Amino acid sequence: MFEGIDFLNKQWFWALLILPLAIVWYIFKHKKQTAELRISSIKGFKLTHSVLPKLKHGLFILRLLALALLITALARPQTVDVSSRTKTTRGIDIVMAIDVSASMLAKDLSPNRLEALKNVAAEFIKGRPNDRIGLVEYAGESYTRTPVTSDKSIVLRSLKDIKYNTIIEGGTAIGMGLATSVNRLKDSKAKSKVIILLTDGVNNTGFIDPKIASELAVEYGIKTYTIGLGTNGMALSPVALDPRNGQFQYARVPVEIDEALLKDIAKVTGGLYFRATNNKKLEEIYNEINKLEKTDVEEFKYYNYEEKYRPLVLLAGLFLLIEFLLRNTLFRSFV
């Protein structure tokens, strides 16, 4: 009956202790008021049996019920409907710069570096509902895959479609990837602007030096987190493309990541450098970045209270009315 109902003045329930005391008092009073007549024989008397004297106890029960209902009403039963609304007070604009060079097909992560990154990055994007996110691809050159947007479905679709292709120039132009990312964020009005730059190699091409791109990021107040992707030692990597079937031939080659450069980019821009040597480590890195870059969100809660004591008072009044009518009509001769 009271599911979902809260009582504002619970202390009134202590008054329910009156009920057992009233019952004891009623029993004692009834015994005291019952008259006894002792006779040696009932011969000559005409006896009739009536249930009304027994039913008159129902009048007391009606009073007890009415009292219990009034006490419950005094406890102020009420329901509350809570609605909430959130407001983003400080959003973050994020660009994820993804290396799509052929080496990203290396299989030291499962099923390969690029697919492992896409899986983890998708979960990261889903976990940032209040931020705007964009995607930049780079290899020997760079371009914007998705402009910074709050529509996560577009970003996730674009991320899923990222694949290695021979259209984009080969190589690893870290400076180009970083510069393109800066260009996407430089006019942003967000209070916090972040680039997550991932690569599995060394800067070996491109006409923009990574250090110059870092200076541009600093100028526009853009923090950069850098991630070096690849196991320590040797990795099964693509080494040649078979023209007959368009498939890569794989061989074990040493993993080379310019960690000094990535650390320098992160340090200069106020970010951090991470090394992801396996799938689990890559996931932990994105979780860590997710914790470091918090979006301020205000939550407004609205409480709609509905009082429930009125039906109890009306029911108590009905019981008292019935008790009064019965006492002065049907049971008038017995009370």
XYZ file of C-alpha atoms in Angstrom:
335
model
C 0.000 0.000 0.000
C 2.819 2.376 0.905
C 5.262 1.367 -1.848
C 7.020 4.435 -3.188
C 5.598 6.568 -0.365
C 7.754 8.466 2.103
C 6.596 9.829 5.473
C 7.683 13.352 6.358
C 6.808 13.151 10.084
C 7.680 9.565 10.980
C 7.702 10.376 14.717
C 3.892 10.284 14.696
C 4.026 6.496 14.315
C 4.955 6.324 18.008
C 1.340 7.319 18.656
C 0.274 3.908 17.321
C 1.264 2.567 20.756
C -2.047 4.027 21.916
C -3.900 1.263 20.048
C -2.858 -1.725 22.209
C -3.433 0.398 25.338
C -6.930 1.267 24.080
C -7.661 -2.427 23.495
C -6.586 -3.330 27.046
C -8.713 -0.483 28.434
C -11.728 -1.582 26.371
C -11.504 -5.200 27.562
C -11.170 -4.097 31.201
C -14.085 -1.644 30.895
C -16.292 -4.233 29.159
C -15.794 -6.782 31.918
C -16.484 -4.175 34.573
C -19.713 -3.004 32.927
C -21.109 -6.476 32.231
C -23.936 -7.247 34.700
C -24.434 -10.751 36.089
C -27.709 -12.337 37.228
C -27.580 -15.672 38.989
C -30.778 -17.793 39.158
C -31.278 -21.390 40.157
C -33.271 -22.322 37.093
C -34.216 -20.810 33.739
C -37.426 -22.757 33.500
C -40.297 -20.465 32.748
C -38.041 -18.022 30.857
C -38.290 -17.623 27.134
C -34.767 -17.190 25.761
C -33.927 -15.617 22.441
C -30.402 -15.494 20.966
C -29.198 -12.327 19.200
C -25.857 -11.665 17.536
C -26.144 -7.908 17.923
C -24.524 -7.794 21.390
C -21.486 -9.533 19.944
C -21.366 -7.349 16.853
C -21.318 -4.196 18.934
C -17.571 -4.724 19.449
C -17.272 -3.739 15.795
C -18.010 -0.158 16.858
C -14.805 -0.114 18.876
C -12.886 -1.653 15.965
C -14.138 1.129 13.684
C -12.858 3.707 16.162
C -9.461 1.990 16.330
C -9.203 1.917 12.533
C -10.145 5.584 12.331
C -7.518 6.449 14.950
C -4.819 4.441 13.127
C -5.660 6.189 9.852
C -5.533 9.649 11.454
C -2.140 8.907 13.041
C -0.826 7.712 9.662
C -2.169 10.887 8.050
C -0.332 12.990 10.668
C 2.899 11.222 9.601
C 2.453 13.082 6.245
C 2.646 10.326 3.589
C 3.767 11.697 0.239
C 5.214 10.582 -3.062
C 7.956 12.428 -4.894
C 8.607 12.526 -8.614
C 12.257 13.393 -9.304
C 13.292 14.727 -12.695
C 16.762 15.881 -13.604
C 18.371 17.987 -16.280
C 22.068 18.244 -16.985
C 23.918 21.231 -18.333
C 27.465 21.137 -19.645
C 29.301 24.074 -18.112
C 32.736 23.362 -19.551
C 32.936 21.256 -22.691
C 36.110 19.821 -24.182
C 36.959 19.725 -27.878
C 39.078 16.691 -28.772
C 40.803 15.692 -31.990
C 42.110 12.147 -32.334
C 45.038 12.020 -34.749
C 45.435 8.446 -36.020
C 48.434 7.042 -37.852
C 47.186 4.966 -40.824
C 50.540 4.015 -42.304
C 51.131 0.414 -43.432
C 52.966 -0.412 -40.195
C 49.660 -0.005 -38.338
C 48.729 -3.404 -39.791
C 51.395 -5.060 -37.623
C 49.995 -7.952 -35.585
C 51.663 -7.399 -32.224
C 48.210 -6.187 -31.097
C 45.117 -8.221 -31.883
C 43.979 -8.461 -34.642
C 46.359 -5.651 -35.657
C 47.373 -2.244 -34.341
C 44.824 -0.263 -36.352
C 41.809 -2.440 -35.489
C 42.816 -2.587 -31.817
C 43.023 1.206 -31.770
C 39.624 1.585 -33.453
C 37.952 -0.670 -30.873
C 39.426 1.201 -27.906
C 38.891 4.648 -29.451
C 35.212 3.824 -30.088
C 34.660 3.114 -26.373
C 36.487 6.341 -25.506
C 34.184 8.336 -27.813
C 31.065 6.709 -26.333
C 32.273 7.718 -22.881
C 32.459 11.442 -23.799
C 28.772 12.356 -24.370
C 29.242 16.034 -23.476
C 32.289 16.756 -25.639
C 32.895 17.486 -29.309
C 35.268 15.098 -31.096
C 36.972 15.109 -34.492
C 39.207 12.661 -36.376
C 42.412 13.289 -38.322
C 44.198 10.624 -40.396
C 47.832 10.838 -41.317
C 50.573 8.773 -42.919
C 52.946 10.546 -45.327
C 50.359 13.326 -45.485
C 47.349 14.197 -43.361
C 43.724 15.190 -43.743
C 40.619 15.706 -41.641
C 38.447 12.626 -41.552
C 35.713 14.213 -39.404
C 35.526 17.844 -38.249
C 34.978 18.464 -34.545
C 31.329 17.632 -33.856
C 29.001 16.708 -31.013
C 27.293 14.050 -33.167
C 28.945 10.888 -31.873
C 27.190 8.671 -34.420
C 29.019 10.466 -37.251
C 32.368 10.178 -35.468
C 31.876 6.487 -34.689
C 30.854 5.745 -38.271
C 33.930 7.554 -39.617
C 36.174 5.752 -37.150
C 34.788 2.379 -38.218
C 35.506 3.189 -41.878
C 39.185 4.031 -41.278
C 41.339 1.537 -43.198
C 44.800 1.389 -44.632
C 44.775 2.510 -48.256
C 47.300 3.261 -50.946
C 45.675 6.563 -51.897
C 47.276 8.495 -49.071
C 51.052 8.917 -49.413
C 53.125 6.407 -47.452
C 55.364 7.199 -44.505
C 54.795 8.724 -41.079
C 54.434 12.509 -40.997
C 53.880 13.172 -37.285
C 54.311 16.920 -37.780
C 51.639 16.955 -40.483
C 49.187 14.982 -38.358
C 49.718 17.282 -35.385
C 49.491 20.466 -37.485
C 46.222 19.384 -39.110
C 44.790 18.600 -35.668
C 45.842 22.030 -34.392
C 44.173 23.617 -37.406
C 40.883 21.882 -36.522
C 40.999 23.226 -32.947
C 42.592 26.664 -33.225
C 39.253 28.489 -33.637
C 37.440 26.437 -31.019
C 35.663 28.383 -28.260
C 35.893 25.476 -25.798
C 37.730 26.189 -22.567
C 39.755 23.011 -22.993
C 41.209 21.762 -26.285
C 42.934 18.392 -26.532
C 44.734 16.357 -29.190
C 45.315 12.613 -28.779
C 48.067 11.751 -31.250
C 48.891 8.102 -31.877
C 51.726 6.658 -33.933
C 53.725 3.468 -34.202
C 56.793 4.854 -35.928
C 59.189 7.743 -36.397
C 58.706 11.016 -38.233
C 60.226 10.324 -41.648
C 58.327 12.550 -44.078
C 56.121 15.649 -44.342
C 56.970 19.326 -44.806
C 56.011 20.462 -41.276
C 58.469 19.792 -38.483
C 56.828 18.214 -35.398
C 58.462 20.812 -33.127
C 56.917 23.652 -35.133
C 53.539 21.913 -34.931
C 54.049 21.640 -31.155
C 54.704 25.365 -30.912
C 51.478 26.013 -32.819
C 49.604 23.847 -30.307
C 51.096 25.845 -27.435
C 50.167 29.132 -29.121
C 46.521 28.087 -29.356
C 46.431 26.557 -25.891
C 46.001 22.973 -27.108
C 47.149 20.134 -24.876
C 48.524 17.042 -26.624
C 48.574 13.480 -25.335
C 50.877 11.259 -27.371
C 50.724 7.479 -27.602
C 53.452 5.220 -28.959
C 51.835 2.020 -30.217
C 53.810 -1.219 -30.550
C 55.407 -4.002 -28.556
C 58.963 -3.951 -27.313
C 61.409 -5.776 -29.595
C 60.214 -7.487 -32.769
C 56.735 -7.458 -34.302
C 55.098 -9.294 -37.204
C 54.742 -6.392 -39.638
C 53.897 -5.874 -43.325
C 57.064 -5.592 -45.403
C 55.892 -5.880 -49.028
C 52.660 -5.771 -51.011
C 52.068 -8.727 -53.318
C 50.837 -7.173 -56.610
C 49.161 -10.448 -57.622
C 46.575 -10.494 -54.797
C 47.010 -7.087 -53.186
C 47.920 -8.715 -49.862
C 50.834 -7.774 -47.624
C 53.656 -10.159 -46.920
C 54.651 -10.200 -43.248
C 57.972 -10.600 -41.489
C 59.304 -9.985 -38.010
C 60.911 -6.548 -37.879
C 62.127 -4.376 -34.977
C 59.621 -1.896 -33.533
C 60.909 1.662 -33.851
C 59.046 4.485 -32.140
C 60.485 7.967 -31.718
C 59.633 8.127 -28.016
C 61.909 11.113 -27.422
C 59.925 13.173 -29.941
C 56.550 12.047 -28.575
C 57.616 12.834 -25.011
C 58.817 16.262 -26.093
C 55.511 17.062 -27.872
C 53.551 16.040 -24.776
C 55.788 17.956 -22.376
C 55.806 21.191 -24.396
C 52.021 21.238 -24.809
C 51.205 20.248 -21.214
C 50.110 16.697 -22.005
C 51.522 13.251 -21.254
C 53.229 10.481 -23.216
C 52.067 6.860 -23.034
C 53.412 3.614 -24.466
C 50.906 0.933 -25.495
C 52.589 -2.444 -25.943
C 49.414 -4.548 -26.046
C 45.617 -4.298 -26.257
C 45.107 -4.085 -22.496
C 47.702 -1.336 -22.100
C 46.122 0.648 -24.942
C 42.731 0.412 -23.238
C 44.230 1.522 -19.906
C 45.824 4.541 -21.590
C 42.546 5.775 -23.050
C 40.852 5.197 -19.691
C 43.555 7.275 -18.035
C 43.130 10.119 -20.533
C 39.381 9.890 -19.980
C 39.937 10.440 -16.243
C 42.429 13.274 -16.766
C 40.156 15.272 -19.061
C 36.935 15.779 -17.110
C 33.999 17.770 -18.443
C 32.189 19.942 -15.902
C 28.509 19.040 -15.854
C 25.828 20.601 -13.659
C 22.832 18.482 -12.760
C 19.570 20.131 -11.789
C 17.026 18.019 -9.930
C 13.353 18.917 -9.669
C 11.194 17.394 -6.928
C 7.405 17.235 -7.328
C 5.781 16.239 -4.020
C 2.230 14.868 -3.865
C 0.514 14.625 -0.463
C -1.262 11.330 0.262
C -2.830 12.052 3.666
C -6.221 13.265 2.362
C -7.608 9.791 1.431
C -6.614 8.539 4.883
C -8.460 11.388 6.637
C -11.556 10.847 4.484
C -11.535 7.095 5.200
C -11.119 7.745 8.930
C -14.058 10.171 8.779
C -16.140 7.527 6.991
C -15.401 4.941 9.696
C -16.381 7.420 12.428
C -19.586 8.302 10.600
C -20.543 4.617 10.251
C -19.727 4.069 13.940
C -21.887 7.034 14.941
C -24.849 5.918 12.816
C -24.703 2.315 14.043
C -24.319 3.388 17.667
C -27.416 5.587 17.481
C -29.595 3.234 15.420
C -28.948 -0.511 15.281
C -26.975 -0.768 18.529
C -28.781 1.931 20.466
C -30.257 -0.539 22.939
C -26.900 -2.206 23.571
C -24.616 0.740 24.256
